[in-house]
PDB file of C-alpha atoms in Angstrom:
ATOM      1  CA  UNK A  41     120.610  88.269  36.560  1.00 32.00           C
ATOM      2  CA  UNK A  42     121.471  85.953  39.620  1.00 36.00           C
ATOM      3  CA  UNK A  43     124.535  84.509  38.066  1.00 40.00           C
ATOM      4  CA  UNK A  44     124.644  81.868  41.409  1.00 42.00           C
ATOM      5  CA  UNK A  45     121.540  80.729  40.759  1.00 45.00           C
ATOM      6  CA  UNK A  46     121.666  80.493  36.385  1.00 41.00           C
ATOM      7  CA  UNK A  47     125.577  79.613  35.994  1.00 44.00           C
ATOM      8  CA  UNK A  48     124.149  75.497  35.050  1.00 50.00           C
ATOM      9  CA  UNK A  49     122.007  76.259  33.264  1.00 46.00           C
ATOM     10  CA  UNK A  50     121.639  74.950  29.266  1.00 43.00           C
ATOM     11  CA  UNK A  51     120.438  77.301  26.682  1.00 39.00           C
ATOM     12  CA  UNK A  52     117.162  76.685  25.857  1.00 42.00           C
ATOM     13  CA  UNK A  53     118.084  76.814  21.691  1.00 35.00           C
ATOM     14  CA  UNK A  54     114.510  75.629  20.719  1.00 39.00           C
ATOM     15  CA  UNK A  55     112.687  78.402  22.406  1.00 40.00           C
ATOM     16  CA  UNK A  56     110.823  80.851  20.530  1.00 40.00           C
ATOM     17  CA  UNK A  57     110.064  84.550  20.426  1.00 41.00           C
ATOM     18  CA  UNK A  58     107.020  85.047  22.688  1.00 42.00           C
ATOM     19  CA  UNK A  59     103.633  86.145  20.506  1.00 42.00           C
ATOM     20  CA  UNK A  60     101.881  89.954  20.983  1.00 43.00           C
ATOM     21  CA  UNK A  61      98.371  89.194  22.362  1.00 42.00           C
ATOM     22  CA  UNK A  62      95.322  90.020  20.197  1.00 43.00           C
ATOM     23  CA  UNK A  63      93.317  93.185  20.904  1.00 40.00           C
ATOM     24  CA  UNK A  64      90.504  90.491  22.174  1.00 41.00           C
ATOM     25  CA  UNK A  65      92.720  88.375  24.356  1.00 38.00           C
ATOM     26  CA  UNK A  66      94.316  91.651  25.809  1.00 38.00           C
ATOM     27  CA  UNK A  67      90.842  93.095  26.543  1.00 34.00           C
ATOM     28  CA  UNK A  68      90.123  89.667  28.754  1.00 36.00           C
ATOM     29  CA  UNK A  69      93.393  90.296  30.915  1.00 35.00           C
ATOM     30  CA  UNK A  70      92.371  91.222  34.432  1.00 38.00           C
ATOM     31  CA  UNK A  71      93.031  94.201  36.808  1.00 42.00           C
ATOM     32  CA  UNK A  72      96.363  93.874  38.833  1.00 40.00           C
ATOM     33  CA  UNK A  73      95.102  92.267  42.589  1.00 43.00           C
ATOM     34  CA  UNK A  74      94.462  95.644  44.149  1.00 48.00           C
ATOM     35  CA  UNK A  75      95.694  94.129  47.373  1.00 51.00           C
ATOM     36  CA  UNK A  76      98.849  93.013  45.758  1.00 45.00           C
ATOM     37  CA  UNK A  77     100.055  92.619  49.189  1.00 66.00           C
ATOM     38  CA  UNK A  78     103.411  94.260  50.566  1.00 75.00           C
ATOM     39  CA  UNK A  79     104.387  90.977  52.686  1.00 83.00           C
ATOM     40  CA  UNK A  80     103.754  88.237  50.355  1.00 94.00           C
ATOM     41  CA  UNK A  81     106.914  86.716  49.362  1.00 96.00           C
ATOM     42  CA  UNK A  82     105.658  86.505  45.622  1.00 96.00           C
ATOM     43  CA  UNK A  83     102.498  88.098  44.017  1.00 95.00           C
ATOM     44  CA  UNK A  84     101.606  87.462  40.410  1.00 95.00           C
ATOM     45  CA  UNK A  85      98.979  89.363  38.466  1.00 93.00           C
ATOM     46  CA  UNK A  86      97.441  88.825  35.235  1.00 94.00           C
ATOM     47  CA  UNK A  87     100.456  86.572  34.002  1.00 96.00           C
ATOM     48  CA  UNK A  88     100.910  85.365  30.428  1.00 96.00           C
ATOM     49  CA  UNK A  89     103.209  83.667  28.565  1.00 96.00           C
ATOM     50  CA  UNK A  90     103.675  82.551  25.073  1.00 92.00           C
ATOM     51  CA  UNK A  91     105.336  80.387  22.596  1.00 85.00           C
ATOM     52  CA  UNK A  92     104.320  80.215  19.083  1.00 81.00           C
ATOM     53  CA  UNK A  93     100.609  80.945  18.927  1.00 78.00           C
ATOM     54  CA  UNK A  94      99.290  79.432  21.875  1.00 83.00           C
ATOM     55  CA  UNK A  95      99.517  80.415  25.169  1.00 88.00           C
ATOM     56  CA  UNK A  96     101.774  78.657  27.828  1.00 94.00           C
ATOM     57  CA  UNK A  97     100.244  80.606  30.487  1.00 96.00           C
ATOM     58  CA  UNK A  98      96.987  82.649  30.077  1.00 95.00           C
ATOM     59  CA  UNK A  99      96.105  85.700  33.097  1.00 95.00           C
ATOM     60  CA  UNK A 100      97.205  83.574  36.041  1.00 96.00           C
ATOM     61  CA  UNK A 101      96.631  85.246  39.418  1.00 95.00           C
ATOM     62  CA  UNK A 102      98.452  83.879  42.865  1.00 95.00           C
ATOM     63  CA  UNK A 103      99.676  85.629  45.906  1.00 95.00           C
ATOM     64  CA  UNK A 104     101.772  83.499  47.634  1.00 96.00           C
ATOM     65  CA  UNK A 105     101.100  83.467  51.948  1.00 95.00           C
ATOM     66  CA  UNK A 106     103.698  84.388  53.346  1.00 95.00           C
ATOM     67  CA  UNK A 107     105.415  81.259  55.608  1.00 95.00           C
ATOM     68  CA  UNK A 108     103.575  78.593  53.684  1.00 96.00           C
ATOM     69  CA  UNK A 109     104.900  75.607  51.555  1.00 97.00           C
ATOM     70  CA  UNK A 110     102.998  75.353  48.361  1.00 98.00           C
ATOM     71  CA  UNK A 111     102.907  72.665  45.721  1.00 98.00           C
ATOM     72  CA  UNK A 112     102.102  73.616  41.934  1.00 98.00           C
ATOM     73  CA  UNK A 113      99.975  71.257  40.279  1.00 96.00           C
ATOM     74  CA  UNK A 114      98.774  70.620  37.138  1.00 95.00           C
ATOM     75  CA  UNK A 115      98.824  68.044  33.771  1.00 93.00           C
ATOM     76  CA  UNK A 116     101.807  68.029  31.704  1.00 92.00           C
ATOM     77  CA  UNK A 117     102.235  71.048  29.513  1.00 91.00           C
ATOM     78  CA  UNK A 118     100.077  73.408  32.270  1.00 94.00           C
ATOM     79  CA  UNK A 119     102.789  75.613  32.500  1.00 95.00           C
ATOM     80  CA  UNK A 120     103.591  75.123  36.065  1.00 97.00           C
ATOM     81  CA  UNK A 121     107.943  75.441  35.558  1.00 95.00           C
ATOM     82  CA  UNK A 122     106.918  78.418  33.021  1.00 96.00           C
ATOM     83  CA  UNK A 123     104.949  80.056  36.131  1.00 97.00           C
ATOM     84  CA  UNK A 124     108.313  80.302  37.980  1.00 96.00           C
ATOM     85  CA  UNK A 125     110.726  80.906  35.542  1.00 95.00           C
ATOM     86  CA  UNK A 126     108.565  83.981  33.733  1.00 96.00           C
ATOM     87  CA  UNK A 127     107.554  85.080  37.716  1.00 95.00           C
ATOM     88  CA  UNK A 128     112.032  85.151  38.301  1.00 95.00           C
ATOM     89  CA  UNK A 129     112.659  87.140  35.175  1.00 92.00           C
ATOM     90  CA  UNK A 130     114.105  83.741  33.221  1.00 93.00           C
ATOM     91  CA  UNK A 131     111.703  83.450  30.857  1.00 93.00           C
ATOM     92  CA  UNK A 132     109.825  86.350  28.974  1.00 93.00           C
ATOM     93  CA  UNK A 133     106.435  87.067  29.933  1.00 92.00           C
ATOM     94  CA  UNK A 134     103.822  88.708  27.299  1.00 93.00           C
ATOM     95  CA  UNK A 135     102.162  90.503  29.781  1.00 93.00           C
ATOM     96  CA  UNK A 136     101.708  90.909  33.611  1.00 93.00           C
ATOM     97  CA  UNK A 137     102.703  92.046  37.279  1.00 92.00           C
ATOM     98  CA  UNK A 138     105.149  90.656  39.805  1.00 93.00           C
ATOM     99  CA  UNK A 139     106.332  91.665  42.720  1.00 93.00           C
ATOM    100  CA  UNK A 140     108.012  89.850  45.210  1.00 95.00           C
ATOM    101  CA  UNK A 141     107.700  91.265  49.117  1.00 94.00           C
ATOM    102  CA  UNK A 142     105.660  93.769  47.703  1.00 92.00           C
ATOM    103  CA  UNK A 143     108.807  95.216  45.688  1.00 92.00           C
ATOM    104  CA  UNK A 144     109.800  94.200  42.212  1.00 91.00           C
ATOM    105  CA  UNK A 145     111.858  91.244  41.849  1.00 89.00           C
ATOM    106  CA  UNK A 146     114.772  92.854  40.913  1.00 88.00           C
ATOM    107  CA  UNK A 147     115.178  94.549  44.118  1.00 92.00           C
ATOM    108  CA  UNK A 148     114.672  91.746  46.194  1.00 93.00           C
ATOM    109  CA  UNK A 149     115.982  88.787  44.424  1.00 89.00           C
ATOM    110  CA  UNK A 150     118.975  88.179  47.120  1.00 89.00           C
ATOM    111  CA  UNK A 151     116.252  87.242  49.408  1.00 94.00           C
ATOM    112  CA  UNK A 152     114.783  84.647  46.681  1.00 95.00           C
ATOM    113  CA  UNK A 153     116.646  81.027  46.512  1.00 94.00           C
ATOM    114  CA  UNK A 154     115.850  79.361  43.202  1.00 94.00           C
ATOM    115  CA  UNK A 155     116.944  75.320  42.348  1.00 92.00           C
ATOM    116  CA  UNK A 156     115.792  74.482  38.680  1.00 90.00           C
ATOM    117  CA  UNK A 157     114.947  71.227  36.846  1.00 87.00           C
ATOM    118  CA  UNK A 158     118.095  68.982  37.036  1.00 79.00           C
ATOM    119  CA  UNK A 159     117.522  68.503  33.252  1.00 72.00           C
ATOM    120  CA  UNK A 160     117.873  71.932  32.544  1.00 71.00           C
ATOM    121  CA  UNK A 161     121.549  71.873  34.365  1.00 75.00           C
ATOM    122  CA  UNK A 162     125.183  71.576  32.325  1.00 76.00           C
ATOM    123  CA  UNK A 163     126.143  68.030  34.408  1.00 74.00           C
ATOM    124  CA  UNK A 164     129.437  68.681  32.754  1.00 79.00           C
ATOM    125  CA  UNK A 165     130.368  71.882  33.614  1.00 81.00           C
ATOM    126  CA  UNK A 166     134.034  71.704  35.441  1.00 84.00           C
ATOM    127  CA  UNK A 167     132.738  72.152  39.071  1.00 89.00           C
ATOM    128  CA  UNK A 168     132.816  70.047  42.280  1.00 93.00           C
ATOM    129  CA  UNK A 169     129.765  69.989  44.797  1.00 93.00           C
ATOM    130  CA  UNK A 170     131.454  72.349  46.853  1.00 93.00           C
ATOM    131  CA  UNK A 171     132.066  74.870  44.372  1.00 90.00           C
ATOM    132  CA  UNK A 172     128.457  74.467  43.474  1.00 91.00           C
ATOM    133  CA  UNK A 173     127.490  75.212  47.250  1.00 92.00           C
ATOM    134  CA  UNK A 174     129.775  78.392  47.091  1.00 90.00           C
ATOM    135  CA  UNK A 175     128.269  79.444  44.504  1.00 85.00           C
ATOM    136  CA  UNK A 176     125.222  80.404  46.611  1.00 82.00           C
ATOM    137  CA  UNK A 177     127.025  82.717  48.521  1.00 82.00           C
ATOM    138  CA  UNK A 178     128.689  84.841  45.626  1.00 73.00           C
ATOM    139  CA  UNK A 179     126.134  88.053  46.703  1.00 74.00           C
ATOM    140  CA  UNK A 180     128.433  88.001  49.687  1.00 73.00           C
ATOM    141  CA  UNK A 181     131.767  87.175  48.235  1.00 68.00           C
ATOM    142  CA  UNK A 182     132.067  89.034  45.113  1.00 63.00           C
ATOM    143  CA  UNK A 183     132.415  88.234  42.063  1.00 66.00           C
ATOM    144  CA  UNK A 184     136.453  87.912  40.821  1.00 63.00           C
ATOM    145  CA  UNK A 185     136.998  87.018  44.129  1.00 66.00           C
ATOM    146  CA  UNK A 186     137.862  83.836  45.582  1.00 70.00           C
ATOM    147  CA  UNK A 187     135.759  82.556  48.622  1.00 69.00           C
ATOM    148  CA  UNK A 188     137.347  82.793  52.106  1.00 73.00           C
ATOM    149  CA  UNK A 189     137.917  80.234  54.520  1.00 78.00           C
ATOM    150  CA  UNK A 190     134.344  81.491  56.500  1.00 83.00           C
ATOM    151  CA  UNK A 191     133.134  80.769  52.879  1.00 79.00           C
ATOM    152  CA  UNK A 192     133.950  77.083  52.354  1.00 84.00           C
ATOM    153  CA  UNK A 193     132.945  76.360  56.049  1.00 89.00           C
ATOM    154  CA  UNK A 194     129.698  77.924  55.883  1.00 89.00           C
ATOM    155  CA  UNK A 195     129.519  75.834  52.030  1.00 90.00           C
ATOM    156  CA  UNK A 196     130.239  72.363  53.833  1.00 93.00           C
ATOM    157  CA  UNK A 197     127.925  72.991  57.007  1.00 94.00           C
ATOM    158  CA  UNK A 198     125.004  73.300  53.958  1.00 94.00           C
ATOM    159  CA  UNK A 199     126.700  70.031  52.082  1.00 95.00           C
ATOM    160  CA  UNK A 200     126.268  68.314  55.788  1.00 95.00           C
ATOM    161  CA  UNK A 201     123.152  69.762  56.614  1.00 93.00           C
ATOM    162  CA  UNK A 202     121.699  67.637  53.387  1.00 94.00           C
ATOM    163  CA  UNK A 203     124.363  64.532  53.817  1.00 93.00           C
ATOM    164  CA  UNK A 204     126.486  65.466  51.243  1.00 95.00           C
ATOM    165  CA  UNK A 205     129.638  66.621  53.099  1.00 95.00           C
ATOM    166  CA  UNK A 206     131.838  63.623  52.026  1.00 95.00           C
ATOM    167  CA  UNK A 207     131.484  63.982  48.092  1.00 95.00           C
ATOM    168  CA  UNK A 208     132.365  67.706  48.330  1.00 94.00           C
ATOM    169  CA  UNK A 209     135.541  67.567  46.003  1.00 94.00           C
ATOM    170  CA  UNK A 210     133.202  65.310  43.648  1.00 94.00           C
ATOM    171  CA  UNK A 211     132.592  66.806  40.452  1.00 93.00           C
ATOM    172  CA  UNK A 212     129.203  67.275  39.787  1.00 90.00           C
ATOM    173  CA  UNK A 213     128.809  65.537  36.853  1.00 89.00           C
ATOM    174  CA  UNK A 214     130.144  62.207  38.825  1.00 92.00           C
ATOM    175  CA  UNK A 215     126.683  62.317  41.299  1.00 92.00           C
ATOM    176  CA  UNK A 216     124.171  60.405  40.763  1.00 91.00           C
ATOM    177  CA  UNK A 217     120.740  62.240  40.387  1.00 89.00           C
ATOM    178  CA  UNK A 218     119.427  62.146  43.841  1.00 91.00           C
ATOM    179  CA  UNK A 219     123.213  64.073  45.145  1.00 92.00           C
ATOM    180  CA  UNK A 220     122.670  66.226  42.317  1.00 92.00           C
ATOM    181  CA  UNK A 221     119.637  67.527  43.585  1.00 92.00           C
ATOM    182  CA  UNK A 222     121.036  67.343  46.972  1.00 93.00           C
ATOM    183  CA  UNK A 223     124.203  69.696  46.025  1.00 93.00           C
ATOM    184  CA  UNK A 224     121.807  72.465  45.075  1.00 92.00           C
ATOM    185  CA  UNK A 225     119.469  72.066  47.656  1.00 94.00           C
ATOM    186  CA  UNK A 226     122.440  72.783  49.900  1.00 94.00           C
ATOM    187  CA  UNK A 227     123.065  75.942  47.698  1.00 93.00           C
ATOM    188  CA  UNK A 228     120.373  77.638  48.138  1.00 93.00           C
ATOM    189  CA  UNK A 229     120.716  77.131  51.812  1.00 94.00           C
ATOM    190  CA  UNK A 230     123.925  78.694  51.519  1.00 92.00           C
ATOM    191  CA  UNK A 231     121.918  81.600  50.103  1.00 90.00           C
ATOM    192  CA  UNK A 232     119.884  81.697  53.390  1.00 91.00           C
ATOM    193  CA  UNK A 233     116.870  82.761  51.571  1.00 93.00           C
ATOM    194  CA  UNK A 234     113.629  84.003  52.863  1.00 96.00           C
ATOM    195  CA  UNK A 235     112.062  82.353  49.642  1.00 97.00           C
ATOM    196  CA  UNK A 236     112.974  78.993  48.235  1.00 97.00           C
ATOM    197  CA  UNK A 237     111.486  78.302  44.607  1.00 97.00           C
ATOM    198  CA  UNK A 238     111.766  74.736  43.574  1.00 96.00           C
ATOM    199  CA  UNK A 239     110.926  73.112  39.868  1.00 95.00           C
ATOM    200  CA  UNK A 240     110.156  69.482  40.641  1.00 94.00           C
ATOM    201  CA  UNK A 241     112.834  68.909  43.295  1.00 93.00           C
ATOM    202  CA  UNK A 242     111.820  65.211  43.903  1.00 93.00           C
ATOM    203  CA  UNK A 243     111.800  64.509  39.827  1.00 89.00           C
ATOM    204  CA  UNK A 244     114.168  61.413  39.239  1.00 85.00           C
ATOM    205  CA  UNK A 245     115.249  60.943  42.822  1.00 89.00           C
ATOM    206  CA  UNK A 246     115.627  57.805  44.923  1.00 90.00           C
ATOM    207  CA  UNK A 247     113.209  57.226  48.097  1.00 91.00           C
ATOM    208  CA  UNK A 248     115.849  58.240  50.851  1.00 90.00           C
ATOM    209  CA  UNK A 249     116.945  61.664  48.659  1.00 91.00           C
ATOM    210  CA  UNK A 250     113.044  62.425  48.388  1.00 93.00           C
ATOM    211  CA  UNK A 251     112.923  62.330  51.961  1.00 93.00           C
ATOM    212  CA  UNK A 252     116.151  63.785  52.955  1.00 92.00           C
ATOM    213  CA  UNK A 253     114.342  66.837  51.000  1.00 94.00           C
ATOM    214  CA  UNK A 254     111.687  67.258  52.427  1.00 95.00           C
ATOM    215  CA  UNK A 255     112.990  66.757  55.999  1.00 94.00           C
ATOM    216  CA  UNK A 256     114.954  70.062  55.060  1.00 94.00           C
ATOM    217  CA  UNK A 257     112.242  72.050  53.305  1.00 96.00           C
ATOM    218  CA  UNK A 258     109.957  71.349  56.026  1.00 96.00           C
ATOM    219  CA  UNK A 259     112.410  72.963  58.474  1.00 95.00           C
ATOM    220  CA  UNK A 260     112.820  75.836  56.881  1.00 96.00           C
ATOM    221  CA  UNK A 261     109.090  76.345  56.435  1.00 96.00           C
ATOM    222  CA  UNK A 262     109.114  76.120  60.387  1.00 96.00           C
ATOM    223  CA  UNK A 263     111.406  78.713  60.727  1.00 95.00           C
ATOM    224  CA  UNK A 264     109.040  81.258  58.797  1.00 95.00           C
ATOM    225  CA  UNK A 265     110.586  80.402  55.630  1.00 97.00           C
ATOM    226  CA  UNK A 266     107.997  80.443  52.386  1.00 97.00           C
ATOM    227  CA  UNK A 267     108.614  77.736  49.927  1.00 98.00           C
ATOM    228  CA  UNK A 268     107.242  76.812  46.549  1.00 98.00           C
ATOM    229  CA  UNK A 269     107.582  73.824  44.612  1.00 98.00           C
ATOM    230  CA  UNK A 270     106.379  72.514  41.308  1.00 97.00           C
ATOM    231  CA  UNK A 271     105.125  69.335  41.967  1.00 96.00           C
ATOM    232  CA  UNK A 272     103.800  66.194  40.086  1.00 91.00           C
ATOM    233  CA  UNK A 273     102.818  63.580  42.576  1.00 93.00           C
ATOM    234  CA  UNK A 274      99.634  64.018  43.675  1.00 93.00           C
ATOM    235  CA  UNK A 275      99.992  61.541  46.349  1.00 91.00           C
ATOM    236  CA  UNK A 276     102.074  63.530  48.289  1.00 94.00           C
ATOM    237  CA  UNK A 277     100.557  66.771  48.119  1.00 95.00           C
ATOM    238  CA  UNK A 278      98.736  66.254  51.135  1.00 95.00           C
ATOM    239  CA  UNK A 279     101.569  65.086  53.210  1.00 95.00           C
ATOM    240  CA  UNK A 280     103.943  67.515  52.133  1.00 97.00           C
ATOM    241  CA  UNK A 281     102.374  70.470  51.593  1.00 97.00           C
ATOM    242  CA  UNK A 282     100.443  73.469  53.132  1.00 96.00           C
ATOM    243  CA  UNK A 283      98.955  75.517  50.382  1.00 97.00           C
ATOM    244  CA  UNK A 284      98.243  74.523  46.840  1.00 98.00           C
ATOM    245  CA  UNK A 285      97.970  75.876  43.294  1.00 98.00           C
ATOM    246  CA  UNK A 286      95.869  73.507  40.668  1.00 97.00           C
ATOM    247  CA  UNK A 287      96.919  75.471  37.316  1.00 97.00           C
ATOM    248  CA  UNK A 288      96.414  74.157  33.761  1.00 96.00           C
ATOM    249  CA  UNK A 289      97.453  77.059  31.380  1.00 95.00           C
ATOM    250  CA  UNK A 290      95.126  79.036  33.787  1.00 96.00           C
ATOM    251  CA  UNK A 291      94.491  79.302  37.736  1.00 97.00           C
ATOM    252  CA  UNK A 292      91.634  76.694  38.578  1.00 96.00           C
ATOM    253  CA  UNK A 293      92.352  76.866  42.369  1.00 96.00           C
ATOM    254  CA  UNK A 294      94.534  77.945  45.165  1.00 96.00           C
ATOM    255  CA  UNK A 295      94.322  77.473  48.796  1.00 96.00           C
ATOM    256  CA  UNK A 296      94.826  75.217  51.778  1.00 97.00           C
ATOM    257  CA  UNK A 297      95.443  71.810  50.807  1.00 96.00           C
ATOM    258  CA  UNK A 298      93.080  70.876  53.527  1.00 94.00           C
ATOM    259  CA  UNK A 299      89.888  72.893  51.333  1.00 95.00           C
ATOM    260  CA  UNK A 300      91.428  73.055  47.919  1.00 95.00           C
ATOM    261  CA  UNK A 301      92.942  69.662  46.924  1.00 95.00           C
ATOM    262  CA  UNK A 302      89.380  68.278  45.926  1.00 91.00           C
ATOM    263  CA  UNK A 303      87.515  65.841  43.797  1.00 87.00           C
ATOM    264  CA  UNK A 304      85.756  68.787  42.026  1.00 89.00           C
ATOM    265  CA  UNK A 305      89.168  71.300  41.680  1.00 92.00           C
ATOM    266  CA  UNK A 306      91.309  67.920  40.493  1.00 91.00           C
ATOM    267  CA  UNK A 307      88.915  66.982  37.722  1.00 89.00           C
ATOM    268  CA  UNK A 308      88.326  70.844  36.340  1.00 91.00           C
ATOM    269  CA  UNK A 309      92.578  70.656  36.372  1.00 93.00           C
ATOM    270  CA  UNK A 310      93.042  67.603  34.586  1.00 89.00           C
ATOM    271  CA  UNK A 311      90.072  67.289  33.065  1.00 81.00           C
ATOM    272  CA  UNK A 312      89.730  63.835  33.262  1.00 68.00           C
ATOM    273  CA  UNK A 313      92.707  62.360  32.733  1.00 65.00           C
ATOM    274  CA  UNK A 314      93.680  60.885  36.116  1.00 68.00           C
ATOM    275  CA  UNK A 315      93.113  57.144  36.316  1.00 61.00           C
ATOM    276  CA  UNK A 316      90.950  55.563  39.184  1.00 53.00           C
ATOM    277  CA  UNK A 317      93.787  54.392  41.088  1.00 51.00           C
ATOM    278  CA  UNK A 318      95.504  58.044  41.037  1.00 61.00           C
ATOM    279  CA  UNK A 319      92.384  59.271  42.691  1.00 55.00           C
ATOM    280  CA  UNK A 320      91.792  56.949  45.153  1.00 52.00           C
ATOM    281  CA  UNK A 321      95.264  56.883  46.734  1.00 58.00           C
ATOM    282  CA  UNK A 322      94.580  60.802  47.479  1.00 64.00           C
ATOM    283  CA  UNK A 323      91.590  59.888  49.446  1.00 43.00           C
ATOM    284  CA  UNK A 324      91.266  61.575  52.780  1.00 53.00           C
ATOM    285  CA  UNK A 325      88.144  61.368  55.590  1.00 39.00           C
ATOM    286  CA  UNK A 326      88.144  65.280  55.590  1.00 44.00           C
ATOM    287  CA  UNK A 327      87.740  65.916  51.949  1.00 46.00           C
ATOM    288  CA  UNK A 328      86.865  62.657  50.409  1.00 43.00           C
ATOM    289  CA  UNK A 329      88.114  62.227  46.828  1.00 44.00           C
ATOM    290  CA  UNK A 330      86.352  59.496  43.963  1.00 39.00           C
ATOM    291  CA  UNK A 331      87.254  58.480  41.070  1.00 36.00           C
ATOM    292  CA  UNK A 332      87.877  60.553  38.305  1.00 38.00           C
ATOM    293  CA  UNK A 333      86.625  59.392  34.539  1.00 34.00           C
ATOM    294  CA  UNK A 334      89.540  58.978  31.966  1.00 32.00           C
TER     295      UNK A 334
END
């Protein structure tokens, strides 16, 4: 367990033992990607998750290219933040393959960089944003020892890097949301990942922190750096974004934004349920998109 990158976060009390699939439903699980490709940075197969009787996730398939910056799409309740958190071992999956640079997570997780939800963070625990920062470099440190003076420099070059340097004695709990999201943004740069995994990292933040983020994530991805966000406005998709997954408890799509964010993939993900106005501000002259029937 990556203990810098869970330490915030809440129990999730309410959850419930996943289900055993049916003998039918485990007959309609596909073949692992025989490809399963030794350089993408994360390769799912045949993923599915459940709570209760009804599947979160059913057989999902995605290899992730390697260097691209992905947004995962999908209605409320598609399973997009379940994707992630079964694919990093925090969740339990029912059934299912993942490996992540072609070897299994476990072995390669130091080279993963995860920021969750910020509702899914203790706000309270008794930490400032620098502790949070060096936090991200506890693979290095130790654990039961204290951080080093290369340590806490390396921490506030991250809190800098993502204009956060001057509330690095704040305690965390004291940010607003935005420098919240900002503070762990800047620890998992302290990780110095080759993978950054991201569960709606613009959720509840002001224009300027939105921004600020993506000014970052879009240099790493321009240093080689793969990055994967679950993402909600569809707006932005285009502007931000690379590569795409449209999921709704399955895969519908996954590509280029370019050839995959379309009229036809949008309504088979939503299924109808994105209003006119939605639609119409993701227009585009190369893939023109109309409006979409409620």
């Amino acid at each position: 367990m990556l203990t810098e990158n869970w330490i915030f976060l809440r129990p999730n009390l309410g959850a419930q033992s996943p289900r055993q699939l049916s003998a039918d439903e485990s007959r309609t699980m596909p073949e692992a990607i025989p490809e399963a490709i030794s350089d993408s940075p994360l390769a799912i197969s045949g993923l599915t998750v459940s709570y209760g009787e009804k599947p979160v996730l059913f057989s999902v398939d995605y290899v992730t290219p390697p260097g691209s910056m992905v947004a995962i799409v999908g209605p409320n309740g598609a399973g997009k933040s379940t994707l992630i958190k079964a694919a990093l071992g925090i969740v339990p999956r029912i059934s299912g393959e993942v490996t992540a640079f072609g070897q299994p997570y476990d072995a390669v997780r130091h080279r993963i960089a995860y920021v969750p939800q910020r509702a899914s963070v203790d706000w309270e625990f008794p930490a400032t944003a620098l502790d949070v920062v060096i936090m991200g470099l506890y693979r290095e440190i130790g654990f039961l020892r204290f951080a080093g003076r290369q340590h806490r420099q390396r921490a506030m070059e991250c809190l800098e890097r993502v204009g956060m340097a001057s509330f690095a004695h704040r305690q965390i709990g004291q940010l607003s949301g935005g420098q919240q999201q900002r503070v762990f943004l800047a620890r998992a740069l302290a990780q110095d990942a080759e993978l950054y995994v991201m569960d709606e990292p613009f959720a509840g933040v002001d224009a300027a922190t939105e921004r600020a983020i993506v000014s970052v994530l879009k240099e790493l991805n321009a240093q080689g750096r793969t990055i994967i966000c679950v993402h909600h406005d569809l707006s932005t998709v285009r502007s931000y974004f690379n590569h795409v997954l449209l999921l709704n408890v399955r895969r519908i799509a996954a590509g280029p934004v370019a050839t995959t964010f379309t009229t036809e993939n949008l309504q088979a993900t939503y299924g109808g349920r994105l209003a006119s106005a939605q639609v119409e501000a993701l227009a585009d002259e190369a893939t023109p998109v109309v409006a979409v029937r409620h």
